[in-house]
CSV table of C-alpha atoms and ligand atoms in Angstrom, one decimal:
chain,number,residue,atom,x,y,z
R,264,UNK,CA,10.9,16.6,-33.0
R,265,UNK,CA,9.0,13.2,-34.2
R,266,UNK,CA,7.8,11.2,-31.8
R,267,UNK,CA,6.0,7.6,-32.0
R,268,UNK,CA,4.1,7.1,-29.3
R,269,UNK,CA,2.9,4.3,-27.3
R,270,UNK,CA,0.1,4.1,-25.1
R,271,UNK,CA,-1.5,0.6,-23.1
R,272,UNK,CA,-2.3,1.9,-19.7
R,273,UNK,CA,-5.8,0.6,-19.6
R,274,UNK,CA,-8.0,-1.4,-21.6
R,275,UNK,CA,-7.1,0.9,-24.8
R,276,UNK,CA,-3.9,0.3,-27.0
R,277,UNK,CA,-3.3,3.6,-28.9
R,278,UNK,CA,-0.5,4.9,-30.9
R,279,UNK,CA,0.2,8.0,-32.3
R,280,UNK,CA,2.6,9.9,-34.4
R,281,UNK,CA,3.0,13.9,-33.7
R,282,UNK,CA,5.5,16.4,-33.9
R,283,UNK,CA,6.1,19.7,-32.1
R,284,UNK,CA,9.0,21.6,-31.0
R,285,UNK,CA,9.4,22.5,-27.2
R,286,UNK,CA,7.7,24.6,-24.8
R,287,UNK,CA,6.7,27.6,-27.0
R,288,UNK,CA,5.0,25.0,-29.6
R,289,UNK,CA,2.3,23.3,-30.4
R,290,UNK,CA,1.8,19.7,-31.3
R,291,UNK,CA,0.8,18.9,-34.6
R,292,UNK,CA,-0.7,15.2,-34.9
R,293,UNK,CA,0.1,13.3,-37.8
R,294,UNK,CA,-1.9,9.8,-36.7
R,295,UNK,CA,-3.1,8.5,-34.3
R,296,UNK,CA,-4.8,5.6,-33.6
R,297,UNK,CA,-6.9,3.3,-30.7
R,298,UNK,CA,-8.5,0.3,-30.2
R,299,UNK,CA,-10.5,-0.9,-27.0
R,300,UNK,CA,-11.0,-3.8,-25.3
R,301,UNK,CA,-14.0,-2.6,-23.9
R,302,UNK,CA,-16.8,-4.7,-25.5
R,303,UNK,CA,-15.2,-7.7,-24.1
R,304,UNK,CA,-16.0,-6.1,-20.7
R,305,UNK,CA,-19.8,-5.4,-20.6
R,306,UNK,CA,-20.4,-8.7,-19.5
R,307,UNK,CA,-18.5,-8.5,-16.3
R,308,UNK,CA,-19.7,-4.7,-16.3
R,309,UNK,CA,-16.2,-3.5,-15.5
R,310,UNK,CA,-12.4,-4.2,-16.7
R,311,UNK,CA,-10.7,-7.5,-16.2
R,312,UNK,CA,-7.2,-6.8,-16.4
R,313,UNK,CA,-6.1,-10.4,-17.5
R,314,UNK,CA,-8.4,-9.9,-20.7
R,315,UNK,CA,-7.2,-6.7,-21.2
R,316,UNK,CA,-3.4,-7.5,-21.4
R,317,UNK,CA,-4.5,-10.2,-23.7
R,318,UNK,CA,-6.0,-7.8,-25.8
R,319,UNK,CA,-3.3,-5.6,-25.5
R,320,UNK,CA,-1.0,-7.9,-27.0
R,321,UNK,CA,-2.9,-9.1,-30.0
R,322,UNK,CA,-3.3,-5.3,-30.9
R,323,UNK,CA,-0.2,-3.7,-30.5
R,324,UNK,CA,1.9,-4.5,-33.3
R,325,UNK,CA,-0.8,-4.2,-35.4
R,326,UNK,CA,-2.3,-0.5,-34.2
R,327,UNK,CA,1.9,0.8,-34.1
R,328,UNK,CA,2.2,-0.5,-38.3
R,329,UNK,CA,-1.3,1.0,-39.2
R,330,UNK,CA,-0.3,4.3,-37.1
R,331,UNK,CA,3.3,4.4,-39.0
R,332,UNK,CA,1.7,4.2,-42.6
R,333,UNK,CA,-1.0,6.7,-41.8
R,334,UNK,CA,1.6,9.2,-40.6
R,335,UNK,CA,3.4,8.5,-43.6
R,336,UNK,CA,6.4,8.2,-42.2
R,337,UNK,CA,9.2,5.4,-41.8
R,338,UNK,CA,11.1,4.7,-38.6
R,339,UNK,CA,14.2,6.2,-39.8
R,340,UNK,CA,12.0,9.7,-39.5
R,341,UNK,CA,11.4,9.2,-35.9
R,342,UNK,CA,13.3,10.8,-33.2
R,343,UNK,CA,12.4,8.6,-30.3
R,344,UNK,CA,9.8,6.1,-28.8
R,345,UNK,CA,7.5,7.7,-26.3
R,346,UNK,CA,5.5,5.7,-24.0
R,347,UNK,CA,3.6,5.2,-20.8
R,348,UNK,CA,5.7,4.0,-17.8
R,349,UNK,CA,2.6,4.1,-15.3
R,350,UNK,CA,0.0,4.1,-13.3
R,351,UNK,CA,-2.2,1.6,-14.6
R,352,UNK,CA,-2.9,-1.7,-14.7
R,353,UNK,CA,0.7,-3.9,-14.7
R,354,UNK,CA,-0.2,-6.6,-17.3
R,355,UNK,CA,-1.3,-3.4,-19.9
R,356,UNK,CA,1.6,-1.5,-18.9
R,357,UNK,CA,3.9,-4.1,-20.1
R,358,UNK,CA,2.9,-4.6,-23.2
R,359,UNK,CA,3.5,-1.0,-24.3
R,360,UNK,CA,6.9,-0.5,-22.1
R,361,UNK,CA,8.3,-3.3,-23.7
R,362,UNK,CA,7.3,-3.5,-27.2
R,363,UNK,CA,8.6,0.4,-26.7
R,364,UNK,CA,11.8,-0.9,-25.1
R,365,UNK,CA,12.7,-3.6,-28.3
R,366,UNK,CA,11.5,-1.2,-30.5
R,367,UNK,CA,14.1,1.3,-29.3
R,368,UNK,CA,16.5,-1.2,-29.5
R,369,UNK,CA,15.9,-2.7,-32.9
R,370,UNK,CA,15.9,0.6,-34.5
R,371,UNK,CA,17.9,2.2,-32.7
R,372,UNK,CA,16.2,5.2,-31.3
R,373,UNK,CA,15.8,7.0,-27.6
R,374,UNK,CA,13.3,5.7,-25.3
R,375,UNK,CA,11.3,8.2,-23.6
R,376,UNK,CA,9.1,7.4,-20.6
R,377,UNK,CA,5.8,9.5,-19.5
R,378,UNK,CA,3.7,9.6,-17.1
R,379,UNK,CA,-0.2,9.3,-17.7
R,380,UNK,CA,-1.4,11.5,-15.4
R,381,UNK,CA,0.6,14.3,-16.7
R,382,UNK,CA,-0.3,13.0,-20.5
R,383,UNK,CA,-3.9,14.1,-19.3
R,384,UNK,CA,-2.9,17.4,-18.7
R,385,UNK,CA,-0.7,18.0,-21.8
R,386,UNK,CA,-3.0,17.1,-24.3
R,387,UNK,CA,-4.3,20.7,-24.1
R,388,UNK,CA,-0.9,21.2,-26.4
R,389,UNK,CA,-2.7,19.2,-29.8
R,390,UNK,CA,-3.3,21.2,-32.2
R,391,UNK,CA,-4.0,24.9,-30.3
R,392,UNK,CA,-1.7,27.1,-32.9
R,393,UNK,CA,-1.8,30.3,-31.3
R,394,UNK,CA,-3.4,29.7,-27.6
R,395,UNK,CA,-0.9,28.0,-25.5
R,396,UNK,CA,-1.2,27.6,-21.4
R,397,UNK,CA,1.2,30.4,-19.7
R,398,UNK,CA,2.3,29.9,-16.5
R,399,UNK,CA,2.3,29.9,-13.4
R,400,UNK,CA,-0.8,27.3,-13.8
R,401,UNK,CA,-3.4,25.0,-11.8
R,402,UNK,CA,-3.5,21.6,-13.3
R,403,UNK,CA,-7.1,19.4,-12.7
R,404,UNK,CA,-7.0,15.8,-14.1
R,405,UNK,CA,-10.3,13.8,-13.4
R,406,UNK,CA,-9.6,10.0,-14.7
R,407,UNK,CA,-10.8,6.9,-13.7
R,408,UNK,CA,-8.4,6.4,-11.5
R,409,UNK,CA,-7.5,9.7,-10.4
R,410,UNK,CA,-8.6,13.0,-8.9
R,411,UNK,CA,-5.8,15.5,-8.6
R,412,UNK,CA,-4.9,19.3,-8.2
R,413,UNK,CA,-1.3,20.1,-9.0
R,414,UNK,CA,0.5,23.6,-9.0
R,415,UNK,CA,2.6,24.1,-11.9
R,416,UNK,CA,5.3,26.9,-10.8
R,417,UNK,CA,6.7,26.5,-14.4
R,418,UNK,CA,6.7,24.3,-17.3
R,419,UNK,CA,8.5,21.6,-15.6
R,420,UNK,CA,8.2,22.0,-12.2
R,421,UNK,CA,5.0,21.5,-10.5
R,422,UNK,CA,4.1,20.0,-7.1
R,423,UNK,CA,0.5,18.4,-6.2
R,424,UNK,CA,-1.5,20.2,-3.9
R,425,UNK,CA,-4.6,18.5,-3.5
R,426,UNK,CA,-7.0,15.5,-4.9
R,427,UNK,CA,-9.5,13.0,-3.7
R,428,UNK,CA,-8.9,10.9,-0.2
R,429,UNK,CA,-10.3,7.2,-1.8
R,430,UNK,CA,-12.5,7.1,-5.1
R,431,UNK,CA,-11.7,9.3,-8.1
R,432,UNK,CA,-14.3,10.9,-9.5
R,433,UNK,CA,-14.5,9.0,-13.1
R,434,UNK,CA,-15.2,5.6,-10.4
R,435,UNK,CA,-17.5,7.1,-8.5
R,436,UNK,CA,-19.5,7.7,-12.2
R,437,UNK,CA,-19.0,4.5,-13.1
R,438,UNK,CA,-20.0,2.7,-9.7
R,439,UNK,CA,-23.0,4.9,-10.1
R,440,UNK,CA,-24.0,4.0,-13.1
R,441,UNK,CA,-23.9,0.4,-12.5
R,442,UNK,CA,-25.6,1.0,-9.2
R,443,UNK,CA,-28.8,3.3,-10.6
R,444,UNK,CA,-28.8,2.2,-14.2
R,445,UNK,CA,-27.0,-1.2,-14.5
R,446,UNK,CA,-25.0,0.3,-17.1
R,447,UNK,CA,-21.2,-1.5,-17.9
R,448,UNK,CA,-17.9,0.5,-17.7
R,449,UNK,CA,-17.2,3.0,-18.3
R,450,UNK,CA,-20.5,4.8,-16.5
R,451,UNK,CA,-20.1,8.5,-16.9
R,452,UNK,CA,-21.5,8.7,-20.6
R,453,UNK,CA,-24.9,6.6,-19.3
R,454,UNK,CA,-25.2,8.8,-16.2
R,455,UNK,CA,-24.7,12.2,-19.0
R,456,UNK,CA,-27.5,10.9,-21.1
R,457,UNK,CA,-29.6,10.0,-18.4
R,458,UNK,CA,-29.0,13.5,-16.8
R,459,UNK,CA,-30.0,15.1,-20.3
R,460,UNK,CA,-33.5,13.7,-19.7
R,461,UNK,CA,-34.0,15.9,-17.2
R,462,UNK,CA,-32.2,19.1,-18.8
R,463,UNK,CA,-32.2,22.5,-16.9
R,464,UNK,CA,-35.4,22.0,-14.6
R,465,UNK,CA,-34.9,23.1,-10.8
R,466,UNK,CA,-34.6,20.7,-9.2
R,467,UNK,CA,-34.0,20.1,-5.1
R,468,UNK,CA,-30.4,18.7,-4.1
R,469,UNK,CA,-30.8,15.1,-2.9
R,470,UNK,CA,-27.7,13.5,-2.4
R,471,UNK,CA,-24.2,15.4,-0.5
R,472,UNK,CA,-22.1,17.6,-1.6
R,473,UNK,CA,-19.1,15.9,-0.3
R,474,UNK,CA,-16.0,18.3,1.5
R,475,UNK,CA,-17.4,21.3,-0.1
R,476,UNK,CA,-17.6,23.1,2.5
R,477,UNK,CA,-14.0,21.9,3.8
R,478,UNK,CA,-11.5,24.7,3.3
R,479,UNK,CA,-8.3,21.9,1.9
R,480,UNK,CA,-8.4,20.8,-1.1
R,481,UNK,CA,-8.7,17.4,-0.6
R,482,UNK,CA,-12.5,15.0,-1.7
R,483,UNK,CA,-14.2,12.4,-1.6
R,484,UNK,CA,-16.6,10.8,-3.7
R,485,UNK,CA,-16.8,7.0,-2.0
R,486,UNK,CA,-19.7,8.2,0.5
R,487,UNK,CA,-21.5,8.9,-3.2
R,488,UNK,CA,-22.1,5.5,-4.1
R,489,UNK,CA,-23.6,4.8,-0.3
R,490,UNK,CA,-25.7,7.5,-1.4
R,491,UNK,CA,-27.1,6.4,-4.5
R,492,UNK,CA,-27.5,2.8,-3.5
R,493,UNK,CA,-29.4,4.5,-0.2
R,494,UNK,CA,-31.5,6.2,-2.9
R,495,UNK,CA,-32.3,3.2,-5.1
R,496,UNK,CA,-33.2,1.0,-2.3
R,497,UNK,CA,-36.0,3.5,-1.4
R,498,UNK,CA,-39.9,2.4,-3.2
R,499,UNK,CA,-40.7,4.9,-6.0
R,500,UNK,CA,-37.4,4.4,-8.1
R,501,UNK,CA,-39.3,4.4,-11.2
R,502,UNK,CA,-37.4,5.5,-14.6
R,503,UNK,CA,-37.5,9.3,-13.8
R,504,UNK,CA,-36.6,9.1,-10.2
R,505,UNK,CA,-33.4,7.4,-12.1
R,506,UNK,CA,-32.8,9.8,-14.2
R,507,UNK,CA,-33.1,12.5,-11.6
R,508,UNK,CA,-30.8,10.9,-9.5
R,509,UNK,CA,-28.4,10.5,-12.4
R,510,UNK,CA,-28.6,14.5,-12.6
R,511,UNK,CA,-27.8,14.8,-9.3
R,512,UNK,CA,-25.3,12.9,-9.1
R,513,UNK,CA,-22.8,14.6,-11.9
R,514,UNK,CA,-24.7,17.8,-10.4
R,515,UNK,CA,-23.0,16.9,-7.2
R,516,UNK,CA,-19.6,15.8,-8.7
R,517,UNK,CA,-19.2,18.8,-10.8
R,518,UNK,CA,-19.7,21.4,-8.4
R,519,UNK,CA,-17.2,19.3,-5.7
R,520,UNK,CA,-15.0,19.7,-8.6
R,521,UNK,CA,-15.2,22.8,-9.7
R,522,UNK,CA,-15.7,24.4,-6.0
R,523,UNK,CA,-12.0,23.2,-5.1
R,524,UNK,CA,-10.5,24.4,-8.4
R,525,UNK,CA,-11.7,27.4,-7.7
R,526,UNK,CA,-10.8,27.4,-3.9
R,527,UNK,CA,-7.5,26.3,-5.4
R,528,UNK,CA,-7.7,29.6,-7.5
R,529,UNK,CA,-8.0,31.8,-4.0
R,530,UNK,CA,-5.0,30.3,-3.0
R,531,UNK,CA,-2.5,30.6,-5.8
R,532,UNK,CA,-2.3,33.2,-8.6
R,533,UNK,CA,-2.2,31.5,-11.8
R,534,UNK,CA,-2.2,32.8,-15.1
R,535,UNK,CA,-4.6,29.7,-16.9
R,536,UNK,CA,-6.0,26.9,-15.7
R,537,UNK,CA,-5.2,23.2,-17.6
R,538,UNK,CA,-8.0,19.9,-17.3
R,539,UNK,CA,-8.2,17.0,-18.6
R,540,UNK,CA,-8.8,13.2,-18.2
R,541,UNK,CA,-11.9,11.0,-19.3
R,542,UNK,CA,-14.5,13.0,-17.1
R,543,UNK,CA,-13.3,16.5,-18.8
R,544,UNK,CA,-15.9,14.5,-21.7
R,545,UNK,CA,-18.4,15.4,-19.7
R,546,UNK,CA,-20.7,18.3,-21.0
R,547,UNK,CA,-22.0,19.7,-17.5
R,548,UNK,CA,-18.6,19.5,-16.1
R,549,UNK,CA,-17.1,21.2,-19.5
R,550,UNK,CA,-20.2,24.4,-19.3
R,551,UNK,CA,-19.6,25.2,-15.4
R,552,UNK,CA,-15.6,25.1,-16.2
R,553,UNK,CA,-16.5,27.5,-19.3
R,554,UNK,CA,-18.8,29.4,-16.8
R,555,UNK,CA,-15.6,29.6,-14.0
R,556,UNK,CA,-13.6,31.0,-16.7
R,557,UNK,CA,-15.7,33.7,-17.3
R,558,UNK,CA,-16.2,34.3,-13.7
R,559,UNK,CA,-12.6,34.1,-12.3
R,560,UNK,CA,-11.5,36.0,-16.2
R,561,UNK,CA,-8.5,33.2,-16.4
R,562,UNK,CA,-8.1,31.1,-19.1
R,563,UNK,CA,-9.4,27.2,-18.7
R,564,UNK,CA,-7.9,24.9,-21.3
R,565,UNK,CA,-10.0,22.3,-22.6
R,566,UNK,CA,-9.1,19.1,-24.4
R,567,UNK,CA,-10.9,18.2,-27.8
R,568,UNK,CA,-13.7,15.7,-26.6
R,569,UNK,CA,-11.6,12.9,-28.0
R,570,UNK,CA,-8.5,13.6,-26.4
R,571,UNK,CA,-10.0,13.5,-22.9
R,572,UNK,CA,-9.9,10.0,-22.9
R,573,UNK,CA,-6.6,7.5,-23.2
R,574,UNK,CA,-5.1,8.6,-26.5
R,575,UNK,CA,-1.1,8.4,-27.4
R,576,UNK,CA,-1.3,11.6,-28.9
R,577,UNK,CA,-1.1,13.5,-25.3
R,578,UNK,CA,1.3,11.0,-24.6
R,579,UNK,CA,3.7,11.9,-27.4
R,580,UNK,CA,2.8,15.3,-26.2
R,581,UNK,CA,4.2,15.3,-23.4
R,582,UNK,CA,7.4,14.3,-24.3
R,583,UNK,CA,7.7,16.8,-27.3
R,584,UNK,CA,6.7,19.7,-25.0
R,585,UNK,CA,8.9,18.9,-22.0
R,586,UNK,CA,11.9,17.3,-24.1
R,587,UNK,CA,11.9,14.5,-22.2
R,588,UNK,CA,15.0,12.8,-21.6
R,589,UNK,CA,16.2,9.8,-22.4
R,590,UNK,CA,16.2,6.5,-20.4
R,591,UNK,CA,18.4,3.9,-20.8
R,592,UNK,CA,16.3,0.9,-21.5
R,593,UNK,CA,17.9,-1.4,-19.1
R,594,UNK,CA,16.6,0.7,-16.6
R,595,UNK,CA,13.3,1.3,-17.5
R,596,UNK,CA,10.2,-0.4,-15.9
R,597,UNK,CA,6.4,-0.1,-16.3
R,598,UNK,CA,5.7,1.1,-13.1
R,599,UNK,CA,1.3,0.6,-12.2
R,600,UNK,CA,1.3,2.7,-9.1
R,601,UNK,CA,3.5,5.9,-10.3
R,602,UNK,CA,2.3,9.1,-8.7
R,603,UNK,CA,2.7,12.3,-10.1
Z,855,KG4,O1,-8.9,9.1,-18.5
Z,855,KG4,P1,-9.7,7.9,-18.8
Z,855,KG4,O2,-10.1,7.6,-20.2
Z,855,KG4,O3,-9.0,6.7,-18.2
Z,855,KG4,C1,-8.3,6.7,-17.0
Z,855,KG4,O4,-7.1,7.1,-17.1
Z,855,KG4,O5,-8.9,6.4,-15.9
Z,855,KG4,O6,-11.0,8.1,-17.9
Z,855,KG4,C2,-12.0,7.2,-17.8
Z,855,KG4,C3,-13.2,7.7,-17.0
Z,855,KG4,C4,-14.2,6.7,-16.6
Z,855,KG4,O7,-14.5,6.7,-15.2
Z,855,KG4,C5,-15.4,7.2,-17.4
Z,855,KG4,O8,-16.7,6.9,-16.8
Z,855,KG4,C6,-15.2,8.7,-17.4
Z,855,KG4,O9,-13.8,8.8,-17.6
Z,855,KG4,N1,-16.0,9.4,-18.4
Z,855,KG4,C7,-17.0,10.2,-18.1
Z,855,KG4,C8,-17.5,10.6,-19.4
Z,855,KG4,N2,-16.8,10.0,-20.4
Z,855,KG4,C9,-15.9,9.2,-19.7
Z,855,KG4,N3,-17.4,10.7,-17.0
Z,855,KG4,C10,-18.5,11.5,-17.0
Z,855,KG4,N4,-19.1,12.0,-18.1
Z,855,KG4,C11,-18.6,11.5,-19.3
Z,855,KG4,N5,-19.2,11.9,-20.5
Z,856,ZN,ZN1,-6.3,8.2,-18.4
């Protein structure tokens, strides 16, 4: 199966080409391209969804022809239109759904919805030949938006078990960052490089660990940001008392995280372990996953760097792996607040 996929949930427009073949397969990608809005957000050091939408239309067309001839393939090659119903941010999501939806109709193809959030997580299909997820699985996506812990009984049926109460973790890097280092969105590659400054000294744990301790798997990650702005109101926060507290800070997020994936280990027997989402970038977070792999001996699947954040490859993915079904497309809507 070829799909061309469509992805606008956010301030990046991406399409992708890939093929694959079902469950047992993996997907091959045969383009796949982005653009961001971002730079036209620094200013206002976070997303403005009216200016992204804008953006969004001005690039779609465009990014879906240039993704087309790099794949080398025409339309009549194509076996549906995948893209991303929801969540995200309305004006964004429209601009994919229904360029997707005309698109179907014009030429005449199957319209096939996805959900992000489960995009995240099946980006660990691209391009792994001979090391596919089994199952029964635990499935971690850490976005921007979102913070989740789902149980996968199977391929296609799954049911969430846990995630954060109010900020996800991706907001509470980016909140952070602005905070501690005035950096724009998104915050979690300044507070990384700033962390890096202080590499693998000991160091004393300054700011909460929060719900660690709790034996559910929910978090929480809004009573950080108190934290940090408690932190840089006090006198000595010169440039190394920032960057300590930078290191503290994804210290602290990572271990929340990777504390309840493996509380969420103790309480179901899974055979591998699937992340992803934009903070999966992260190298601390990607090392003490590594490290739980080796210590619980179950398999933790990784996304390549560049598909951990919005991509229409995982979104194609998806739909290629799980043979999504068809919608009809006078019933289909972008939907900003689906859940998984
Ligand atoms: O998945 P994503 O691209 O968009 C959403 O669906 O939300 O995730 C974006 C998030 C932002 O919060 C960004 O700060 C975070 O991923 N992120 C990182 C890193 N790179 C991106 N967080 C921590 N460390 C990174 N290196
Ligand atoms: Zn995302």
């Amino acid at each position: 199966m070829k799909v061309l996929a469509i992805e606008t949930s956010c301030d990046e427009t991406a399409a992708a080409v890939v093929e694959g073949g079902g469950t047992n397969s993996f997907v091959r990608v045969l383009s796949d391209e982005v653009v961001s809005s971002l730079p036209l957000h620094v200013q206002t050091k976070g997303i403005v969804p009216e200016v992204a939408a804008r953006e969004q239309l001005k690039s779609i067309i465009p990014i879906i022809d240039e993704t087309i001839k790099k794949a080398g393939v025409e339309f009549d090659d194509i076996d549906g239109i995948v893209v991303t119903r929801g969540p995200g941010l309305i004006g964004s999501l429209l601009i994919g759904v229904e360029t997707a939806k005309t698109l179907s109709k014009t030429i005449n193809k199957p319209l096939l919805p996805v959900n992000h959030l489960m995009a995240h997580l099946f980006s660990n299909w691209i391009g792994k030949e001979n090391d596919l997820p089994s199952f029964p699985a635990l499935g971690m996506i850490v976005s921007g938006g979102h913070t989740d812990i789902v149980y996968f009984e199977s391929i296609n049926k799954y049911s969430w078990i846990g995630g954060t109460r109010d900020d996800a973790a991706g907001e509470c890097f980016d909140k952070c960052a602005r905070i501690l280092l005035d950096a724009p969105y998104p915050g979690g590659p300044a507070i990384s490089e700033a962390s890096k400054k202080i590499g693998g000294k000991k160091m004393e744990k300054i700011l909460p660990r929060p719900m660690i301790h709790d034996k559910s798997l929910e978090m929480s990650f809004s009573g950080l940001k108190t934290a940090v702005l408690n932190e840089t109101k006090k006198s000595n926060l010169d440039k190394n008392r920032k960057n300590v507290l930078a290191f503290d800070l994804q210290r602290a997020i990572v271990e929340v995280l990777i504390s309840k994936l493996s509380l969420a280990l103790d309480k179901n027997e899974v055979k591998s372990i699937l992340v992803g989402g934009g903070v999966v970038a992260n190298d601390y977070f990607r090392k003490h996953l590594k490290l739980l792999e080796k210590k619980r001996d179950i398999p933790v699947f990784i996304p390549e760097i560049k598909y951990c954040s919005d991509n229409a490859a995982m979104v194609g993915a998806t739909a290629v792996v799980l043979n999504t079904k068809e919608l009809d497309v006078n019933q289909f809507f972008a939907d900003p607040s689906l859940r998984l």
